[in-house]
Amino acid sequence: MLEIFLERFRQKSRTAAFPRDLPSLPPRFRGRPFIDTGRCDGVAGRECGFCAAACPLQALLLEDGKPALDMGMCTFCGECARACPKSALVFTTDWRLASTIRKALVVRPAAYQAPERPDAGQTASEGLTSPNSPDNKRRYALPELPLAPVTALDSVFARSFRLRQVTAAGCGACEADLNVLGTLVYDMERFGLDFVASPRHADAIILTGPLPRNIQTALKDCHAAMPAPKVVMAVGACAISGGMFRNISSAAVGSVQGASPHVDVNLFIPGCPPHPWTTLDALLRFIAPHSVSE
Amino acid sequence: MSAASITTTTRRDAVARHLLSGGTPEKISPSDALPLRNGATAPLDAVPVMDFASFRHWLTALLSAGCRITAFFAVPRGDDGKDDASFFLYAVVADDNAGLLRLARVGVCGAYPSLTRDMPALHLFERVIYEKWGLLPENHPWLKPVRFDNPTGPAAGEMEFYRIAGDEVHEVSVGPIHAGVIECGHFRFQCLGEEVLHLEISLGYHHRGVEVLLTGMARSRLLPLVEAVAGDSTVAHTWACCALLERLSGVLPTSRGQHLRALALELERLACHTGDLGAIAGDVGFLPTSAYCGRLRGDWLNLSAMLCGSRFSRSMIVPGGATFDVDAALARDLVNKTRQTLRDVEGAVRLIWISPSVMSRLTGIGILPSTAAASLGIVGMAARSSGLALDVRHSHALTDLPEPPAMCTKKNGDVGARAALRHTEVQSSAAFCANLLENIPSGAICAPNWRNFTRPLAPEHIAVALVESWRGEVCHVALTDAKGDFAAYAIVDPSFHNWAGLAYALRGQQISDFPLCNKSFNLSYCGHDL
């Protein structure tokens, strides 16, 4: 018994003071992409398209010759940033990726603006470009993505929001990084967020994985079993768009998509898998926006 | 009343004795089959075509001598143009003592006599082949759907479950969606009071058709898919796939790249073992270890993120080596954090061993005897916990790698043994990582010609690669066609072998011990379903 108490002190208190103190992610973390319109001007006066050619999943397409990167399909592998000859496309270490608007997940070229304070914002993810590039010092303060809180339901959901996690045909990585939200570093229960066992007790489905044929009935049954009002959150590229399984069709599994053709999605949380801070930030801004307003 | 046995008792004692003693196979002529080193390739013609009687004799002799079935799959022949239903059955057998894989094939058409009654480790392979290609294993004792991949066939979970009759017998049905944050699968328990007489596991909800996709898709799109075969074993699956692509595209992985892969693989092992030790503690209601290990698992994942930006080592491994390097400062940082995290894990896990109330819940629960483990073809961590010395890092080492962490085995085969084994492996893997980081060879992290894998591969070849994931051996087999595209791709996740072990271990246990037993194996649903 004494040993257990002593170990408690040795292990220290580990819960992060989020959202008061913002997390600092490893320098190689690939978060929100930024495309500098000033630099994205092609090679030798012609559109180059190297980024689109490098994307293994066609998550980055060219619109009128300019890149449009859909975070809802992206696995954040970084190949497009590696391929860019002008360092116009970078992944920043900004973990705030979620939106309630599907189209807002598409990143298009924008003008670079230095943050107001020189130490504000995020850096570019390390290891994708030459270590000597002057860009490594650049900092990015990107405008927040639109995320409308569940205002109409605020009085119902505020400070008590129960999640029923449904794993579609996911690989287990998104589930693993949802599970950690319950561990003591993230400790989402202090915000009134918790996973529940029964859809009857749930306010939201938090969905991971793509939706081939064999799992579609289970998702629909679970959704139908939940009392209204209810919301659906799609976590990870697979649940948002089908991810690496998107548009793949075969007799064995049917046509694989994300959640959208099967249930209406209210909140999109990109990543492969999303970092736990990405998910916690999204959940807080969705249900208790006052707790994260700066 | 006793539940019917899935396994036959013939020869399994002999097999287990053999595995335990580490003897050498007898009375087999290795010249019968094609011997391949792990990660090697050979022309398809070199795989001997046997008649069924010799194939059966060859396979039976190897397996009874302690070799293991690693992959068993069917490929349409297509070459003779005579019969659409004509197939080759390929067997890849691991001969651990010789450090070789032995390959042979047999032509079959429509049906063949099932091998499962003689070799229970084949039971699921034969079912998958039947489901996928309609090749009937005649007289198979348990011919039920596995992945429910036929759109006109039964829907997932719709099958006749094994039932035990009797007034006081009741059935408990769980899933596909479970109470926790976990993948989907259906469990059907036959219970007498609290005692589980039999557990039947019906999966397939996560079937994404990965093997078929891999053969058809542009290879430039392939790596993100392979990384998602089983999300907690990303390194193992990607490494196995890259090993095949390298041999088939004539790329040699760099020494430094191989070391970085080994580092990533052990970080994956550290995270999963630590997390499961916490979950085992959680399932017996012992919150201190549960809470600490939940956090510490994240600390290991964060080391992977320091290495490559992803907590699940996404985009770390490509054919030819690795994508992210470790400089002196990062190496120092990783070594320090490894030691610090190991210290905390030691403190957290020690509480299990000194708490009699916890130990009494782990000891003697969910026993998988070594005889059953050998007969069912159990691999990896679960096999080692039942006393079988199986670890492909030792028996089938890939090239250019440092000495792997020492192999450890436990005797009891219960939840306690699986927990203790994970603890020992955490210690040895952490020491391995620290040592590797201090002695990493210099040079490039990746071969300059690594993108060759998107070009046509060596035509009409076969390549096999095994990697020891934290759960057990991951096996990838690729066959190429005359144009250098994949003609077939087979993946065997350790979960595919081991789910039957979980069902066996639950025999005669209390149904309330299911979560505990389940967590001690922690098998992958999507790795099984593909």
PDB file of N, CA and C in Angstrom, chain B residues 339-401:
ATOM      1  N   ARG B 339      15.310   6.394 -21.508  1.00  0.00           N
ATOM      2  CA  ARG B 339      15.686   5.949 -20.161  1.00  0.00           C
ATOM      3  C   ARG B 339      14.683   6.454 -19.125  1.00  0.00           C
ATOM      4  N   GLN B 340      14.293   7.702 -19.302  1.00  0.00           N
ATOM      5  CA  GLN B 340      13.361   8.316 -18.351  1.00  0.00           C
ATOM      6  C   GLN B 340      11.998   7.614 -18.409  1.00  0.00           C
ATOM      7  N   THR B 341      11.515   7.331 -19.613  1.00  0.00           N
ATOM      8  CA  THR B 341      10.217   6.677 -19.745  1.00  0.00           C
ATOM      9  C   THR B 341      10.289   5.254 -19.203  1.00  0.00           C
ATOM     10  N   LEU B 342      11.418   4.571 -19.479  1.00  0.00           N
ATOM     11  CA  LEU B 342      11.573   3.215 -18.959  1.00  0.00           C
ATOM     12  C   LEU B 342      11.522   3.222 -17.427  1.00  0.00           C
ATOM     13  N   ARG B 343      12.170   4.218 -16.824  1.00  0.00           N
ATOM     14  CA  ARG B 343      12.155   4.307 -15.355  1.00  0.00           C
ATOM     15  C   ARG B 343      10.721   4.405 -14.846  1.00  0.00           C
ATOM     16  N   ASP B 344       9.937   5.255 -15.483  1.00  0.00           N
ATOM     17  CA  ASP B 344       8.545   5.420 -15.047  1.00  0.00           C
ATOM     18  C   ASP B 344       7.728   4.150 -15.288  1.00  0.00           C
ATOM     19  N   VAL B 345       7.985   3.472 -16.427  1.00  0.00           N
ATOM     20  CA  VAL B 345       7.262   2.225 -16.700  1.00  0.00           C
ATOM     21  C   VAL B 345       7.625   1.193 -15.628  1.00  0.00           C
ATOM     22  N   GLU B 346       8.911   1.117 -15.294  1.00  0.00           N
ATOM     23  CA  GLU B 346       9.337   0.160 -14.267  1.00  0.00           C
ATOM     24  C   GLU B 346       8.587   0.399 -12.958  1.00  0.00           C
ATOM     25  N   GLY B 347       8.491   1.668 -12.580  1.00  0.00           N
ATOM     26  CA  GLY B 347       7.787   1.997 -11.340  1.00  0.00           C
ATOM     27  C   GLY B 347       6.317   1.627 -11.409  1.00  0.00           C
ATOM     28  N   ALA B 348       5.703   1.897 -12.565  1.00  0.00           N
ATOM     29  CA  ALA B 348       4.265   1.640 -12.710  1.00  0.00           C
ATOM     30  C   ALA B 348       3.972   0.148 -12.737  1.00  0.00           C
ATOM     31  N   VAL B 349       4.804  -0.616 -13.456  1.00  0.00           N
ATOM     32  CA  VAL B 349       4.522  -2.045 -13.636  1.00  0.00           C
ATOM     33  C   VAL B 349       4.903  -2.838 -12.385  1.00  0.00           C
ATOM     34  N   ARG B 350       5.903  -2.325 -11.673  1.00  0.00           N
ATOM     35  CA  ARG B 350       6.303  -3.015 -10.445  1.00  0.00           C
ATOM     36  C   ARG B 350       5.109  -3.173  -9.498  1.00  0.00           C
ATOM     37  N   LEU B 351       4.210  -2.197  -9.515  1.00  0.00           N
ATOM     38  CA  LEU B 351       3.057  -2.257  -8.615  1.00  0.00           C
ATOM     39  C   LEU B 351       2.208  -3.498  -8.880  1.00  0.00           C
ATOM     40  N   ILE B 352       2.196  -3.967 -10.137  1.00  0.00           N
ATOM     41  CA  ILE B 352       1.439  -5.193 -10.438  1.00  0.00           C
ATOM     42  C   ILE B 352       2.025  -6.360  -9.667  1.00  0.00           C
ATOM     43  N   TRP B 353       3.364  -6.485  -9.772  1.00  0.00           N
ATOM     44  CA  TRP B 353       4.007  -7.691  -9.210  1.00  0.00           C
ATOM     45  C   TRP B 353       3.997  -7.695  -7.684  1.00  0.00           C
ATOM     46  N   ILE B 354       3.899  -6.517  -7.066  1.00  0.00           N
ATOM     47  CA  ILE B 354       3.915  -6.517  -5.594  1.00  0.00           C
ATOM     48  C   ILE B 354       2.511  -6.447  -5.003  1.00  0.00           C
ATOM     49  N   SER B 355       1.486  -6.476  -5.849  1.00  0.00           N
ATOM     50  CA  SER B 355       0.118  -6.399  -5.317  1.00  0.00           C
ATOM     51  C   SER B 355      -0.552  -7.766  -5.425  1.00  0.00           C
ATOM     52  N   PRO B 356      -0.658  -8.492  -4.310  1.00  0.00           N
ATOM     53  CA  PRO B 356      -1.230  -9.845  -4.362  1.00  0.00           C
ATOM     54  C   PRO B 356      -2.640  -9.848  -4.952  1.00  0.00           C
ATOM     55  N   SER B 357      -3.419  -8.795  -4.706  1.00  0.00           N
ATOM     56  CA  SER B 357      -4.795  -8.793  -5.216  1.00  0.00           C
ATOM     57  C   SER B 357      -4.806  -8.735  -6.742  1.00  0.00           C
ATOM     58  N   VAL B 358      -3.789  -8.095  -7.330  1.00  0.00           N
ATOM     59  CA  VAL B 358      -3.695  -8.046  -8.787  1.00  0.00           C
ATOM     60  C   VAL B 358      -3.177  -9.378  -9.304  1.00  0.00           C
ATOM     61  N   MET B 359      -2.116  -9.874  -8.667  1.00  0.00           N
ATOM     62  CA  MET B 359      -1.501 -11.120  -9.147  1.00  0.00           C
ATOM     63  C   MET B 359      -2.479 -12.288  -9.107  1.00  0.00           C
ATOM     64  N   SER B 360      -3.354 -12.285  -8.104  1.00  0.00           N
ATOM     65  CA  SER B 360      -4.294 -13.401  -8.018  1.00  0.00           C
ATOM     66  C   SER B 360      -5.290 -13.362  -9.174  1.00  0.00           C
ATOM     67  N   ARG B 361      -5.484 -12.200  -9.764  1.00  0.00           N
ATOM     68  CA  ARG B 361      -6.389 -12.090 -10.909  1.00  0.00           C
ATOM     69  C   ARG B 361      -5.693 -12.427 -12.227  1.00  0.00           C
ATOM     70  N   LEU B 362      -4.375 -12.399 -12.225  1.00  0.00           N
ATOM     71  CA  LEU B 362      -3.644 -12.667 -13.467  1.00  0.00           C
ATOM     72  C   LEU B 362      -3.147 -14.105 -13.533  1.00  0.00           C
ATOM     73  N   THR B 363      -2.947 -14.714 -12.377  1.00  0.00           N
ATOM     74  CA  THR B 363      -2.313 -16.026 -12.344  1.00  0.00           C
ATOM     75  C   THR B 363      -3.327 -17.121 -12.626  1.00  0.00           C
ATOM     76  N   GLY B 364      -2.998 -17.973 -13.574  1.00  0.00           N
ATOM     77  CA  GLY B 364      -3.849 -19.117 -13.866  1.00  0.00           C
ATOM     78  C   GLY B 364      -5.083 -18.772 -14.680  1.00  0.00           C
ATOM     79  N   ILE B 365      -5.186 -17.527 -15.132  1.00  0.00           N
ATOM     80  CA  ILE B 365      -6.350 -17.114 -15.933  1.00  0.00           C
ATOM     81  C   ILE B 365      -5.971 -17.136 -17.416  1.00  0.00           C
ATOM     82  N   GLY B 366      -6.869 -17.643 -18.227  1.00  0.00           N
ATOM     83  CA  GLY B 366      -6.666 -17.609 -19.683  1.00  0.00           C
ATOM     84  C   GLY B 366      -5.433 -18.371 -20.127  1.00  0.00           C
ATOM     85  N   ILE B 367      -5.326 -19.612 -19.664  1.00  0.00           N
ATOM     86  CA  ILE B 367      -4.117 -20.375 -19.990  1.00  0.00           C
ATOM     87  C   ILE B 367      -4.176 -20.895 -21.422  1.00  0.00           C
ATOM     88  N   LEU B 368      -3.124 -20.641 -22.170  1.00  0.00           N
ATOM     89  CA  LEU B 368      -2.941 -21.248 -23.489  1.00  0.00           C
ATOM     90  C   LEU B 368      -1.727 -22.164 -23.384  1.00  0.00           C
ATOM     91  N   PRO B 369      -1.968 -23.494 -23.256  1.00  0.00           N
ATOM     92  CA  PRO B 369      -0.828 -24.401 -23.069  1.00  0.00           C
ATOM     93  C   PRO B 369       0.063 -24.425 -24.308  1.00  0.00           C
ATOM     94  N   SER B 370       1.321 -24.747 -24.125  1.00  0.00           N
ATOM     95  CA  SER B 370       2.257 -24.716 -25.245  1.00  0.00           C
ATOM     96  C   SER B 370       1.843 -25.697 -26.337  1.00  0.00           C
ATOM     97  N   THR B 371       1.260 -26.825 -25.943  1.00  0.00           N
ATOM     98  CA  THR B 371       0.840 -27.812 -26.943  1.00  0.00           C
ATOM     99  C   THR B 371      -0.230 -27.222 -27.857  1.00  0.00           C
ATOM    100  N   ALA B 372      -1.222 -26.567 -27.246  1.00  0.00           N
ATOM    101  CA  ALA B 372      -2.287 -25.964 -28.046  1.00  0.00           C
ATOM    102  C   ALA B 372      -1.739 -24.817 -28.888  1.00  0.00           C
ATOM    103  N   ALA B 373      -0.838 -24.039 -28.298  1.00  0.00           N
ATOM    104  CA  ALA B 373      -0.276 -22.898 -29.029  1.00  0.00           C
ATOM    105  C   ALA B 373       0.468 -23.379 -30.269  1.00  0.00           C
ATOM    106  N   ALA B 374       1.238 -24.454 -30.114  1.00  0.00           N
ATOM    107  CA  ALA B 374       1.995 -24.971 -31.261  1.00  0.00           C
ATOM    108  C   ALA B 374       1.053 -25.529 -32.316  1.00  0.00           C
ATOM    109  N   SER B 375       0.040 -26.249 -31.872  1.00  0.00           N
ATOM    110  CA  SER B 375      -0.878 -26.876 -32.809  1.00  0.00           C
ATOM    111  C   SER B 375      -1.691 -25.849 -33.588  1.00  0.00           C
ATOM    112  N   LEU B 376      -2.113 -24.784 -32.914  1.00  0.00           N
ATOM    113  CA  LEU B 376      -2.919 -23.760 -33.576  1.00  0.00           C
ATOM    114  C   LEU B 376      -2.070 -22.808 -34.413  1.00  0.00           C
ATOM    115  N   GLY B 377      -0.760 -22.910 -34.270  1.00  0.00           N
ATOM    116  CA  GLY B 377       0.115 -22.026 -35.050  1.00  0.00           C
ATOM    117  C   GLY B 377       0.192 -20.625 -34.483  1.00  0.00           C
ATOM    118  N   ILE B 378       0.090 -20.519 -33.152  1.00  0.00           N
ATOM    119  CA  ILE B 378       0.168 -19.210 -32.498  1.00  0.00           C
ATOM    120  C   ILE B 378       1.571 -18.643 -32.670  1.00  0.00           C
ATOM    121  N   VAL B 379       1.669 -17.328 -32.875  1.00  0.00           N
ATOM    122  CA  VAL B 379       2.971 -16.712 -33.114  1.00  0.00           C
ATOM    123  C   VAL B 379       3.237 -15.596 -32.115  1.00  0.00           C
ATOM    124  N   GLY B 380       4.482 -15.152 -32.124  1.00  0.00           N
ATOM    125  CA  GLY B 380       4.863 -13.904 -31.474  1.00  0.00           C
ATOM    126  C   GLY B 380       4.777 -13.922 -29.975  1.00  0.00           C
ATOM    127  N   MET B 381       4.374 -12.766 -29.451  1.00  0.00           N
ATOM    128  CA  MET B 381       4.341 -12.545 -28.015  1.00  0.00           C
ATOM    129  C   MET B 381       3.494 -13.602 -27.298  1.00  0.00           C
ATOM    130  N   ALA B 382       2.350 -13.962 -27.877  1.00  0.00           N
ATOM    131  CA  ALA B 382       1.491 -14.962 -27.229  1.00  0.00           C
ATOM    132  C   ALA B 382       2.162 -16.332 -27.225  1.00  0.00           C
ATOM    133  N   ALA B 383       2.845 -16.689 -28.302  1.00  0.00           N
ATOM    134  CA  ALA B 383       3.534 -17.977 -28.356  1.00  0.00           C
ATOM    135  C   ALA B 383       4.669 -18.017 -27.338  1.00  0.00           C
ATOM    136  N   ARG B 384       5.425 -16.915 -27.265  1.00  0.00           N
ATOM    137  CA  ARG B 384       6.549 -16.880 -26.309  1.00  0.00           C
ATOM    138  C   ARG B 384       6.048 -16.974 -24.873  1.00  0.00           C
ATOM    139  N   SER B 385       4.857 -16.417 -24.608  1.00  0.00           N
ATOM    140  CA  SER B 385       4.303 -16.499 -23.251  1.00  0.00           C
ATOM    141  C   SER B 385       3.870 -17.914 -22.912  1.00  0.00           C
ATOM    142  N   SER B 386       3.670 -18.746 -23.955  1.00  0.00           N
ATOM    143  CA  SER B 386       3.324 -20.148 -23.719  1.00  0.00           C
ATOM    144  C   SER B 386       4.543 -21.052 -23.889  1.00  0.00           C
ATOM    145  N   GLY B 387       5.717 -20.483 -23.837  1.00  0.00           N
ATOM    146  CA  GLY B 387       6.938 -21.292 -23.816  1.00  0.00           C
ATOM    147  C   GLY B 387       7.519 -21.626 -25.172  1.00  0.00           C
ATOM    148  N   LEU B 388       6.930 -21.116 -26.257  1.00  0.00           N
ATOM    149  CA  LEU B 388       7.483 -21.427 -27.577  1.00  0.00           C
ATOM    150  C   LEU B 388       8.477 -20.334 -27.980  1.00  0.00           C
ATOM    151  N   ALA B 389       9.668 -20.748 -28.341  1.00  0.00           N
ATOM    152  CA  ALA B 389      10.728 -19.782 -28.656  1.00  0.00           C
ATOM    153  C   ALA B 389      10.627 -19.332 -30.117  1.00  0.00           C
ATOM    154  N   LEU B 390       9.630 -18.504 -30.401  1.00  0.00           N
ATOM    155  CA  LEU B 390       9.429 -18.018 -31.768  1.00  0.00           C
ATOM    156  C   LEU B 390       9.641 -16.513 -31.812  1.00  0.00           C
ATOM    157  N   ASP B 391      10.586 -16.088 -32.615  1.00  0.00           N
ATOM    158  CA  ASP B 391      10.818 -14.657 -32.787  1.00  0.00           C
ATOM    159  C   ASP B 391      11.593 -14.493 -34.084  1.00  0.00           C
ATOM    160  N   VAL B 392      10.958 -13.953 -35.113  1.00  0.00           N
ATOM    161  CA  VAL B 392      11.639 -13.885 -36.405  1.00  0.00           C
ATOM    162  C   VAL B 392      12.770 -12.865 -36.409  1.00  0.00           C
ATOM    163  N   ARG B 393      12.834 -11.996 -35.383  1.00  0.00           N
ATOM    164  CA  ARG B 393      14.008 -11.125 -35.296  1.00  0.00           C
ATOM    165  C   ARG B 393      15.258 -11.967 -35.096  1.00  0.00           C
ATOM    166  N   HIS B 394      15.084 -13.135 -34.454  1.00  0.00           N
ATOM    167  CA  HIS B 394      16.229 -14.028 -34.231  1.00  0.00           C
ATOM    168  C   HIS B 394      16.345 -15.076 -35.324  1.00  0.00           C
ATOM    169  N   SER B 395      15.229 -15.732 -35.635  1.00  0.00           N
ATOM    170  CA  SER B 395      15.315 -16.890 -36.531  1.00  0.00           C
ATOM    171  C   SER B 395      15.376 -16.496 -38.002  1.00  0.00           C
ATOM    172  N   HIS B 396      14.835 -15.321 -38.354  1.00  0.00           N
ATOM    173  CA  HIS B 396      14.806 -14.939 -39.778  1.00  0.00           C
ATOM    174  C   HIS B 396      15.223 -13.475 -39.916  1.00  0.00           C
ATOM    175  N   ALA B 397      16.384 -13.144 -39.369  1.00  0.00           N
ATOM    176  CA  ALA B 397      16.805 -11.741 -39.338  1.00  0.00           C
ATOM    177  C   ALA B 397      17.000 -11.207 -40.752  1.00  0.00           C
ATOM    178  N   LEU B 398      16.540  -9.967 -40.962  1.00  0.00           N
ATOM    179  CA  LEU B 398      16.821  -9.281 -42.219  1.00  0.00           C
ATOM    180  C   LEU B 398      18.259  -8.765 -42.171  1.00  0.00           C
ATOM    181  N   THR B 399      18.759  -8.325 -43.312  1.00  0.00           N
ATOM    182  CA  THR B 399      20.180  -7.973 -43.393  1.00  0.00           C
ATOM    183  C   THR B 399      20.488  -6.650 -42.703  1.00  0.00           C
ATOM    184  N   ASP B 400      21.765  -6.489 -42.372  1.00  0.00           N
ATOM    185  CA  ASP B 400      22.290  -5.194 -41.946  1.00  0.00           C
ATOM    186  C   ASP B 400      21.684  -4.667 -40.654  1.00  0.00           C
ATOM    187  N   LEU B 401      21.313  -5.571 -39.763  1.00  0.00           N
ATOM    188  CA  LEU B 401      20.663  -5.129 -38.531  1.00  0.00           C
ATOM    189  C   LEU B 401      21.540  -5.462 -37.327  1.00  0.00           C
TER     190      LEU B 401
END
